[in-house]
């Protein structure tokens, strides 16, 4: 099962801009999160249209997905209009025959993302976009809020929101393709990014991680009778997923260890 994950725009093409944000950055961030989460589904292969701020034409993207033989082309974007429009919408190709599986996929994905994204529903739409038309496989394009709307943009700036939106896309894919996670749902692997006697130190560590797009929480724990504030840089359904995030955090100079919940 192959998913071509298209982070919209990139490089010279910033996409929409507004409120200090560029669409190309939000799209790439979402795509990288979706890829990370899909690592828990061993039957899924993911190819990203870009993993960096690279310029890449729409034609190259669809050619790549077609020659790779992707089962789904999923394109991630944000919208812009006049600064007053807001909300979530998604698109499929406007000339699909009735009963096309793409419509079912859209319905599933739409419900999942809408439930998580916390902004108004603009509906399931159809359009004659290049990536929808020129891809040989079912293709869906999601517009995850309006970058030029202050409320939507405020959410886009929050790593926790982007994590939630990415997770909702994954939930949609899980349902569409009946994906099975490699790990049991009861288990979890926490990344511990420090334990501090002073709460302020833990909160500072948490803020540092969050500023680097890593969702972190602080939990009060008692270790041999001593109260400590533990910084948890996410809970991951598999050790592999935790390890990959661990490497990313290490690049920031923060060492972590993995704690398995049971
Ligand atoms: Zn776009």
PDB file of C-alpha atoms and ligand atoms in Angstrom:
ATOM      1  CA  UNK A   1       0.000   0.000   0.000  1.00  0.00           C
ATOM      2  CA  UNK A   2       1.598   3.214  -1.219  1.00  0.00           C
ATOM      3  CA  UNK A   3       0.628   6.725  -0.200  1.00  0.00           C
ATOM      4  CA  UNK A   4       2.032   9.679  -2.067  1.00  0.00           C
ATOM      5  CA  UNK A   5       1.989  12.554   0.384  1.00  0.00           C
ATOM      6  CA  UNK A   6       2.183  15.909  -1.313  1.00  0.00           C
ATOM      7  CA  UNK A   7       3.310  18.852   0.799  1.00  0.00           C
ATOM      8  CA  UNK A   8       1.823  21.715  -1.221  1.00  0.00           C
ATOM      9  CA  UNK A   9       4.062  24.365  -2.818  1.00  0.00           C
ATOM     10  CA  UNK A  10       7.693  24.782  -1.674  1.00  0.00           C
ATOM     11  CA  UNK A  11      10.859  26.648  -2.549  1.00  0.00           C
ATOM     12  CA  UNK A  12      10.162  29.602  -4.830  1.00  0.00           C
ATOM     13  CA  UNK A  13       6.444  28.961  -4.484  1.00  0.00           C
ATOM     14  CA  UNK A  14       5.430  29.971  -0.987  1.00  0.00           C
ATOM     15  CA  UNK A  15       1.740  29.306  -1.611  1.00  0.00           C
ATOM     16  CA  UNK A  16      -0.639  31.467   0.363  1.00  0.00           C
ATOM     17  CA  UNK A  17       0.787  33.838   2.936  1.00  0.00           C
ATOM     18  CA  UNK A  18      -0.698  35.647   5.899  1.00  0.00           C
ATOM     19  CA  UNK A  19      -0.259  36.410   9.574  1.00  0.00           C
ATOM     20  CA  UNK A  20       3.476  35.745   9.363  1.00  0.00           C
ATOM     21  CA  UNK A  21       2.932  32.258   7.960  1.00  0.00           C
ATOM     22  CA  UNK A  22       3.688  30.692   4.610  1.00  0.00           C
ATOM     23  CA  UNK A  23       1.514  27.899   3.301  1.00  0.00           C
ATOM     24  CA  UNK A  24       4.535  25.901   2.092  1.00  0.00           C
ATOM     25  CA  UNK A  25       5.811  25.656   5.679  1.00  0.00           C
ATOM     26  CA  UNK A  26       2.513  24.581   7.210  1.00  0.00           C
ATOM     27  CA  UNK A  27       1.994  22.011   4.439  1.00  0.00           C
ATOM     28  CA  UNK A  28       5.456  20.509   4.906  1.00  0.00           C
ATOM     29  CA  UNK A  29       5.064  20.400   8.670  1.00  0.00           C
ATOM     30  CA  UNK A  30       1.756  18.535   8.346  1.00  0.00           C
ATOM     31  CA  UNK A  31       3.210  16.117   5.778  1.00  0.00           C
ATOM     32  CA  UNK A  32       6.191  15.282   7.978  1.00  0.00           C
ATOM     33  CA  UNK A  33       3.878  14.639  10.917  1.00  0.00           C
ATOM     34  CA  UNK A  34       1.643  12.365   8.843  1.00  0.00           C
ATOM     35  CA  UNK A  35       4.696  10.466   7.613  1.00  0.00           C
ATOM     36  CA  UNK A  36       5.974  10.031  11.172  1.00  0.00           C
ATOM     37  CA  UNK A  37       2.607   8.692  12.352  1.00  0.00           C
ATOM     38  CA  UNK A  38       2.297   6.329   9.396  1.00  0.00           C
ATOM     39  CA  UNK A  39       5.512   4.598  10.479  1.00  0.00           C
ATOM     40  CA  UNK A  40       3.313   2.624  12.853  1.00  0.00           C
ATOM     41  CA  UNK A  41       1.586   0.974   9.942  1.00  0.00           C
ATOM     42  CA  UNK A  42       4.095  -1.460   8.471  1.00  0.00           C
ATOM     43  CA  UNK A  43       1.991  -2.168   5.379  1.00  0.00           C
ATOM     44  CA  UNK A  44       2.182   1.481   4.299  1.00  0.00           C
ATOM     45  CA  UNK A  45       4.907   2.971   2.128  1.00  0.00           C
ATOM     46  CA  UNK A  46       5.008   6.742   2.064  1.00  0.00           C
ATOM     47  CA  UNK A  47       6.651   8.934  -0.534  1.00  0.00           C
ATOM     48  CA  UNK A  48       6.763  12.648   0.118  1.00  0.00           C
ATOM     49  CA  UNK A  49       6.748  15.127  -2.766  1.00  0.00           C
ATOM     50  CA  UNK A  50       9.327  17.069  -0.772  1.00  0.00           C
ATOM     51  CA  UNK A  51      10.952  16.790   2.630  1.00  0.00           C
ATOM     52  CA  UNK A  52      12.575  20.223   2.503  1.00  0.00           C
ATOM     53  CA  UNK A  53      11.753  23.698   1.232  1.00  0.00           C
ATOM     54  CA  UNK A  54      12.278  22.632  -2.387  1.00  0.00           C
ATOM     55  CA  UNK A  55      10.746  23.921  -5.604  1.00  0.00           C
ATOM     56  CA  UNK A  56       8.900  21.167  -7.484  1.00  0.00           C
ATOM     57  CA  UNK A  57       6.422  21.489 -10.316  1.00  0.00           C
ATOM     58  CA  UNK A  58       2.955  19.965 -10.139  1.00  0.00           C
ATOM     59  CA  UNK A  59       3.771  17.864 -13.216  1.00  0.00           C
ATOM     60  CA  UNK A  60       6.815  16.317 -11.585  1.00  0.00           C
ATOM     61  CA  UNK A  61       4.710  15.497  -8.522  1.00  0.00           C
ATOM     62  CA  UNK A  62       1.943  13.692 -10.394  1.00  0.00           C
ATOM     63  CA  UNK A  63       4.441  11.942 -12.700  1.00  0.00           C
ATOM     64  CA  UNK A  64       6.280  10.701  -9.644  1.00  0.00           C
ATOM     65  CA  UNK A  65       3.123   9.360  -7.980  1.00  0.00           C
ATOM     66  CA  UNK A  66       2.005   7.735 -11.240  1.00  0.00           C
ATOM     67  CA  UNK A  67       5.285   5.991 -11.990  1.00  0.00           C
ATOM     68  CA  UNK A  68       5.608   4.865  -8.371  1.00  0.00           C
ATOM     69  CA  UNK A  69       2.121   3.358  -8.582  1.00  0.00           C
ATOM     70  CA  UNK A  70       0.701   5.106  -5.530  1.00  0.00           C
ATOM     71  CA  UNK A  71      -2.664   3.925  -4.206  1.00  0.00           C
ATOM     72  CA  UNK A  72      -3.541   7.423  -3.036  1.00  0.00           C
ATOM     73  CA  UNK A  73      -2.370  10.936  -3.785  1.00  0.00           C
ATOM     74  CA  UNK A  74      -2.927  13.071  -0.703  1.00  0.00           C
ATOM     75  CA  UNK A  75      -2.125  16.731  -1.084  1.00  0.00           C
ATOM     76  CA  UNK A  76      -1.903  19.024   1.953  1.00  0.00           C
ATOM     77  CA  UNK A  77      -2.582  22.745   1.671  1.00  0.00           C
ATOM     78  CA  UNK A  78      -3.921  25.823   3.415  1.00  0.00           C
ATOM     79  CA  UNK A  79      -6.262  28.336   1.913  1.00  0.00           C
ATOM     80  CA  UNK A  80      -6.318  32.104   1.573  1.00  0.00           C
ATOM     81  CA  UNK A  81      -8.979  34.485   0.385  1.00  0.00           C
ATOM     82  CA  UNK A  82      -9.867  37.926   1.674  1.00  0.00           C
ATOM     83  CA  UNK A  83      -8.889  37.630   5.318  1.00  0.00           C
ATOM     84  CA  UNK A  84     -12.484  36.993   6.382  1.00  0.00           C
ATOM     85  CA  UNK A  85     -13.117  33.519   4.983  1.00  0.00           C
ATOM     86  CA  UNK A  86     -12.148  30.601   7.200  1.00  0.00           C
ATOM     87  CA  UNK A  87     -12.671  26.897   7.688  1.00  0.00           C
ATOM     88  CA  UNK A  88     -11.801  23.492   6.348  1.00  0.00           C
ATOM     89  CA  UNK A  89     -12.594  22.013   2.938  1.00  0.00           C
ATOM     90  CA  UNK A  90     -11.271  19.244   0.756  1.00  0.00           C
ATOM     91  CA  UNK A  91     -11.300  18.556  -2.956  1.00  0.00           C
ATOM     92  CA  UNK A  92     -11.507  15.664  -5.367  1.00  0.00           C
ATOM     93  CA  UNK A  93     -11.437  15.840  -9.166  1.00  0.00           C
ATOM     94  CA  UNK A  94     -14.645  17.314 -10.615  1.00  0.00           C
ATOM     95  CA  UNK A  95     -15.045  14.822 -13.452  1.00  0.00           C
ATOM     96  CA  UNK A  96     -15.061  11.611 -11.489  1.00  0.00           C
ATOM     97  CA  UNK A  97     -17.770   9.134 -12.413  1.00  0.00           C
ATOM     98  CA  UNK A  98     -20.616   8.548  -9.974  1.00  0.00           C
ATOM     99  CA  UNK A  99     -19.760   5.828  -7.499  1.00  0.00           C
ATOM    100  CA  UNK A 100     -16.031   6.494  -7.735  1.00  0.00           C
ATOM    101  CA  UNK A 101     -14.133   5.236  -4.688  1.00  0.00           C
ATOM    102  CA  UNK A 102     -12.500   8.651  -4.374  1.00  0.00           C
ATOM    103  CA  UNK A 103     -15.825  10.088  -3.203  1.00  0.00           C
ATOM    104  CA  UNK A 104     -16.002   7.530  -0.410  1.00  0.00           C
ATOM    105  CA  UNK A 105     -12.433   8.280   0.559  1.00  0.00           C
ATOM    106  CA  UNK A 106     -13.230  11.982   0.648  1.00  0.00           C
ATOM    107  CA  UNK A 107     -16.267  11.414   2.874  1.00  0.00           C
ATOM    108  CA  UNK A 108     -14.211   9.409   5.372  1.00  0.00           C
ATOM    109  CA  UNK A 109     -11.278  11.812   5.425  1.00  0.00           C
ATOM    110  CA  UNK A 110     -13.545  14.844   5.608  1.00  0.00           C
ATOM    111  CA  UNK A 111     -15.342  13.569   8.701  1.00  0.00           C
ATOM    112  CA  UNK A 112     -12.125  12.714  10.501  1.00  0.00           C
ATOM    113  CA  UNK A 113     -10.344  15.981   9.789  1.00  0.00           C
ATOM    114  CA  UNK A 114     -13.384  18.109  10.465  1.00  0.00           C
ATOM    115  CA  UNK A 115     -13.851  16.522  13.883  1.00  0.00           C
ATOM    116  CA  UNK A 116     -10.271  17.366  14.874  1.00  0.00           C
ATOM    117  CA  UNK A 117      -9.505  20.653  13.197  1.00  0.00           C
ATOM    118  CA  UNK A 118     -11.812  22.924  15.231  1.00  0.00           C
ATOM    119  CA  UNK A 119     -12.760  25.344  12.439  1.00  0.00           C
ATOM    120  CA  UNK A 120     -15.950  25.695  10.380  1.00  0.00           C
ATOM    121  CA  UNK A 121     -16.941  23.194   7.717  1.00  0.00           C
ATOM    122  CA  UNK A 122     -16.770  24.497   4.134  1.00  0.00           C
ATOM    123  CA  UNK A 123     -17.729  21.165   2.731  1.00  0.00           C
ATOM    124  CA  UNK A 124     -16.593  18.384   0.434  1.00  0.00           C
ATOM    125  CA  UNK A 125     -15.748  19.981  -2.896  1.00  0.00           C
ATOM    126  CA  UNK A 126     -14.688  19.146  -6.411  1.00  0.00           C
ATOM    127  CA  UNK A 127     -12.263  20.992  -8.649  1.00  0.00           C
ATOM    128  CA  UNK A 128     -10.191  20.676 -11.769  1.00  0.00           C
ATOM    129  CA  UNK A 129      -6.815  20.964 -10.011  1.00  0.00           C
ATOM    130  CA  UNK A 130      -3.725  19.544 -11.714  1.00  0.00           C
ATOM    131  CA  UNK A 131      -2.839  17.124  -8.913  1.00  0.00           C
ATOM    132  CA  UNK A 132      -6.401  15.755  -8.834  1.00  0.00           C
ATOM    133  CA  UNK A 133      -6.739  15.511 -12.623  1.00  0.00           C
ATOM    134  CA  UNK A 134      -3.311  14.189 -13.616  1.00  0.00           C
ATOM    135  CA  UNK A 135      -2.879  11.561 -10.930  1.00  0.00           C
ATOM    136  CA  UNK A 136      -3.840   8.037 -12.033  1.00  0.00           C
ATOM    137  CA  UNK A 137      -4.997   7.019  -8.572  1.00  0.00           C
ATOM    138  CA  UNK A 138      -7.618   8.409  -6.168  1.00  0.00           C
ATOM    139  CA  UNK A 139      -6.520  11.891  -5.172  1.00  0.00           C
ATOM    140  CA  UNK A 140      -7.660  14.203  -2.387  1.00  0.00           C
ATOM    141  CA  UNK A 141      -6.505  17.703  -1.573  1.00  0.00           C
ATOM    142  CA  UNK A 142      -7.170  19.120   1.884  1.00  0.00           C
ATOM    143  CA  UNK A 143      -7.262  22.862   2.625  1.00  0.00           C
ATOM    144  CA  UNK A 144      -6.504  23.041   6.326  1.00  0.00           C
ATOM    145  CA  UNK A 145      -7.768  26.481   7.234  1.00  0.00           C
ATOM    146  CA  UNK A 146      -7.207  29.981   5.879  1.00  0.00           C
ATOM    147  CA  UNK A 147      -3.744  31.324   6.483  1.00  0.00           C
ATOM    148  CA  UNK A 148      -4.948  34.921   6.074  1.00  0.00           C
ATOM    149  CA  UNK A 149      -7.712  34.548   8.662  1.00  0.00           C
ATOM    150  CA  UNK A 150      -6.509  35.545  12.147  1.00  0.00           C
ATOM    151  CA  UNK A 151      -8.279  32.712  14.015  1.00  0.00           C
ATOM    152  CA  UNK A 152      -7.245  29.976  11.583  1.00  0.00           C
ATOM    153  CA  UNK A 153      -3.676  31.283  11.471  1.00  0.00           C
ATOM    154  CA  UNK A 154      -3.504  31.369  15.254  1.00  0.00           C
ATOM    155  CA  UNK A 155      -4.289  27.660  15.289  1.00  0.00           C
ATOM    156  CA  UNK A 156      -1.813  26.916  12.491  1.00  0.00           C
ATOM    157  CA  UNK A 157       0.941  28.397  14.616  1.00  0.00           C
ATOM    158  CA  UNK A 158       0.287  25.817  17.352  1.00  0.00           C
ATOM    159  CA  UNK A 159       2.254  22.583  17.073  1.00  0.00           C
ATOM    160  CA  UNK A 160      -0.451  20.797  19.064  1.00  0.00           C
ATOM    161  CA  UNK A 161      -3.078  21.788  16.483  1.00  0.00           C
ATOM    162  CA  UNK A 162      -0.908  20.649  13.583  1.00  0.00           C
ATOM    163  CA  UNK A 163      -0.301  17.364  15.388  1.00  0.00           C
ATOM    164  CA  UNK A 164      -4.055  16.906  15.812  1.00  0.00           C
ATOM    165  CA  UNK A 165      -4.771  17.722  12.173  1.00  0.00           C
ATOM    166  CA  UNK A 166      -2.057  15.338  10.992  1.00  0.00           C
ATOM    167  CA  UNK A 167      -3.407  12.606  13.292  1.00  0.00           C
ATOM    168  CA  UNK A 168      -6.891  13.115  11.844  1.00  0.00           C
ATOM    169  CA  UNK A 169      -5.539  12.602   8.326  1.00  0.00           C
ATOM    170  CA  UNK A 170      -3.909   9.384   9.541  1.00  0.00           C
ATOM    171  CA  UNK A 171      -7.177   8.272  11.150  1.00  0.00           C
ATOM    172  CA  UNK A 172      -8.858   8.802   7.805  1.00  0.00           C
ATOM    173  CA  UNK A 173      -6.211   6.723   6.029  1.00  0.00           C
ATOM    174  CA  UNK A 174      -6.529   4.000   8.657  1.00  0.00           C
ATOM    175  CA  UNK A 175     -10.239   3.757   7.988  1.00  0.00           C
ATOM    176  CA  UNK A 176      -9.983   4.067   4.196  1.00  0.00           C
ATOM    177  CA  UNK A 177      -7.375   1.323   3.832  1.00  0.00           C
ATOM    178  CA  UNK A 178      -8.216  -0.629   6.978  1.00  0.00           C
ATOM    179  CA  UNK A 179      -4.655  -0.183   8.235  1.00  0.00           C
ATOM    180  CA  UNK A 180      -3.392  -2.104  11.242  1.00  0.00           C
ATOM    181  CA  UNK A 181      -0.965  -0.546  13.657  1.00  0.00           C
ATOM    182  CA  UNK A 182       2.167  -2.543  14.478  1.00  0.00           C
ATOM    183  CA  UNK A 183       1.725  -1.970  18.183  1.00  0.00           C
ATOM    184  CA  UNK A 184      -1.010  -2.881  20.566  1.00  0.00           C
ATOM    185  CA  UNK A 185      -3.197   0.070  21.388  1.00  0.00           C
ATOM    186  CA  UNK A 186      -2.813  -0.427  25.123  1.00  0.00           C
ATOM    187  CA  UNK A 187       0.911   0.107  25.016  1.00  0.00           C
ATOM    188  CA  UNK A 188       2.630   3.384  24.612  1.00  0.00           C
ATOM    189  CA  UNK A 189       6.195   4.610  24.544  1.00  0.00           C
ATOM    190  CA  UNK A 190       6.888   7.895  26.218  1.00  0.00           C
ATOM    191  CA  UNK A 191       9.910  10.018  25.452  1.00  0.00           C
ATOM    192  CA  UNK A 192      11.220  11.486  28.676  1.00  0.00           C
ATOM    193  CA  UNK A 193      13.068  14.713  27.989  1.00  0.00           C
ATOM    194  CA  UNK A 194      14.243  15.485  31.501  1.00  0.00           C
ATOM    195  CA  UNK A 195      13.030  15.428  35.100  1.00  0.00           C
ATOM    196  CA  UNK A 196      13.408  18.515  37.233  1.00  0.00           C
ATOM    197  CA  UNK A 197      12.989  19.366  40.903  1.00  0.00           C
ATOM    198  CA  UNK A 198      11.853  22.861  39.953  1.00  0.00           C
ATOM    199  CA  UNK A 199       8.679  23.138  37.964  1.00  0.00           C
ATOM    200  CA  UNK A 200       9.960  26.262  36.179  1.00  0.00           C
ATOM    201  CA  UNK A 201      12.847  24.279  34.684  1.00  0.00           C
ATOM    202  CA  UNK A 202      10.472  21.640  33.394  1.00  0.00           C
ATOM    203  CA  UNK A 203       8.203  24.287  31.898  1.00  0.00           C
ATOM    204  CA  UNK A 204      11.189  25.932  30.205  1.00  0.00           C
ATOM    205  CA  UNK A 205      12.185  22.603  28.659  1.00  0.00           C
ATOM    206  CA  UNK A 206       8.602  22.075  27.562  1.00  0.00           C
ATOM    207  CA  UNK A 207       8.529  25.516  25.910  1.00  0.00           C
ATOM    208  CA  UNK A 208      11.803  24.826  24.094  1.00  0.00           C
ATOM    209  CA  UNK A 209      10.453  21.560  22.683  1.00  0.00           C
ATOM    210  CA  UNK A 210       7.155  23.124  21.694  1.00  0.00           C
ATOM    211  CA  UNK A 211       8.983  25.933  19.893  1.00  0.00           C
ATOM    212  CA  UNK A 212      10.625  23.209  17.775  1.00  0.00           C
ATOM    213  CA  UNK A 213       7.246  21.695  16.921  1.00  0.00           C
ATOM    214  CA  UNK A 214       7.560  18.848  19.412  1.00  0.00           C
ATOM    215  CA  UNK A 215       4.453  18.491  21.568  1.00  0.00           C
ATOM    216  CA  UNK A 216       5.541  18.242  25.190  1.00  0.00           C
ATOM    217  CA  UNK A 217       3.770  17.981  28.507  1.00  0.00           C
ATOM    218  CA  UNK A 218       4.910  18.230  32.120  1.00  0.00           C
ATOM    219  CA  UNK A 219       3.848  15.585  34.616  1.00  0.00           C
ATOM    220  CA  UNK A 220       4.416  15.546  38.344  1.00  0.00           C
ATOM    221  CA  UNK A 221       5.918  12.237  39.437  1.00  0.00           C
ATOM    222  CA  UNK A 222       7.212  10.841  42.662  1.00  0.00           C
ATOM    223  CA  UNK A 223      10.528   8.995  42.438  1.00  0.00           C
ATOM    224  CA  UNK A 224      11.788   7.375  45.652  1.00  0.00           C
ATOM    225  CA  UNK A 225       9.670   9.787  47.625  1.00  0.00           C
ATOM    226  CA  UNK A 226      10.972  12.853  45.818  1.00  0.00           C
ATOM    227  CA  UNK A 227       8.669  15.062  43.837  1.00  0.00           C
ATOM    228  CA  UNK A 228       9.899  15.673  40.287  1.00  0.00           C
ATOM    229  CA  UNK A 229       8.530  17.370  37.199  1.00  0.00           C
ATOM    230  CA  UNK A 230       8.964  15.143  34.236  1.00  0.00           C
ATOM    231  CA  UNK A 231       8.898  16.454  30.678  1.00  0.00           C
ATOM    232  CA  UNK A 232       7.213  14.057  28.273  1.00  0.00           C
ATOM    233  CA  UNK A 233       7.972  14.727  24.619  1.00  0.00           C
ATOM    234  CA  UNK A 234       5.044  12.733  23.305  1.00  0.00           C
ATOM    235  CA  UNK A 235       3.682   9.214  23.673  1.00  0.00           C
ATOM    236  CA  UNK A 236       4.183   6.957  20.670  1.00  0.00           C
ATOM    237  CA  UNK A 237       2.392   3.750  19.790  1.00  0.00           C
ATOM    238  CA  UNK A 238       5.616   1.930  18.873  1.00  0.00           C
ATOM    239  CA  UNK A 239       9.230   1.936  19.960  1.00  0.00           C
ATOM    240  CA  UNK A 240      10.274   2.672  16.362  1.00  0.00           C
ATOM    241  CA  UNK A 241       8.143   5.807  16.296  1.00  0.00           C
ATOM    242  CA  UNK A 242       9.544   6.929  19.654  1.00  0.00           C
ATOM    243  CA  UNK A 243      13.108   6.303  18.464  1.00  0.00           C
ATOM    244  CA  UNK A 244      12.675   8.336  15.321  1.00  0.00           C
ATOM    245  CA  UNK A 245      11.404  11.295  17.342  1.00  0.00           C
ATOM    246  CA  UNK A 246      14.227  10.714  19.824  1.00  0.00           C
ATOM    247  CA  UNK A 247      16.792  11.268  17.059  1.00  0.00           C
ATOM    248  CA  UNK A 248      15.100  14.493  16.045  1.00  0.00           C
ATOM    249  CA  UNK A 249      15.167  15.772  19.627  1.00  0.00           C
ATOM    250  CA  UNK A 250      18.816  14.762  20.024  1.00  0.00           C
ATOM    251  CA  UNK A 251      19.641  17.108  17.143  1.00  0.00           C
ATOM    252  CA  UNK A 252      18.481  19.900  19.453  1.00  0.00           C
ATOM    253  CA  UNK A 253      21.031  18.708  22.010  1.00  0.00           C
ATOM    254  CA  UNK A 254      18.407  17.183  24.292  1.00  0.00           C
ATOM    255  CA  UNK A 255      18.871  13.612  25.395  1.00  0.00           C
ATOM    256  CA  UNK A 256      15.790  11.565  26.063  1.00  0.00           C
ATOM    257  CA  UNK A 257      14.993   8.074  27.184  1.00  0.00           C
ATOM    258  CA  UNK A 258      12.112   5.845  26.254  1.00  0.00           C
ATOM    259  CA  UNK A 259       9.705   4.697  28.925  1.00  0.00           C
ATOM    260  CA  UNK A 260       7.277   1.954  28.075  1.00  0.00           C
ATOM    261  CA  UNK A 261       3.756   2.177  29.503  1.00  0.00           C
ATOM    262  CA  UNK A 262       1.830  -0.954  30.007  1.00  0.00           C
TER     263      UNK A 262
HETATM  264 ZN1  LIG B   1      -2.010  25.586  -1.800  1.00  0.00          ZN
END
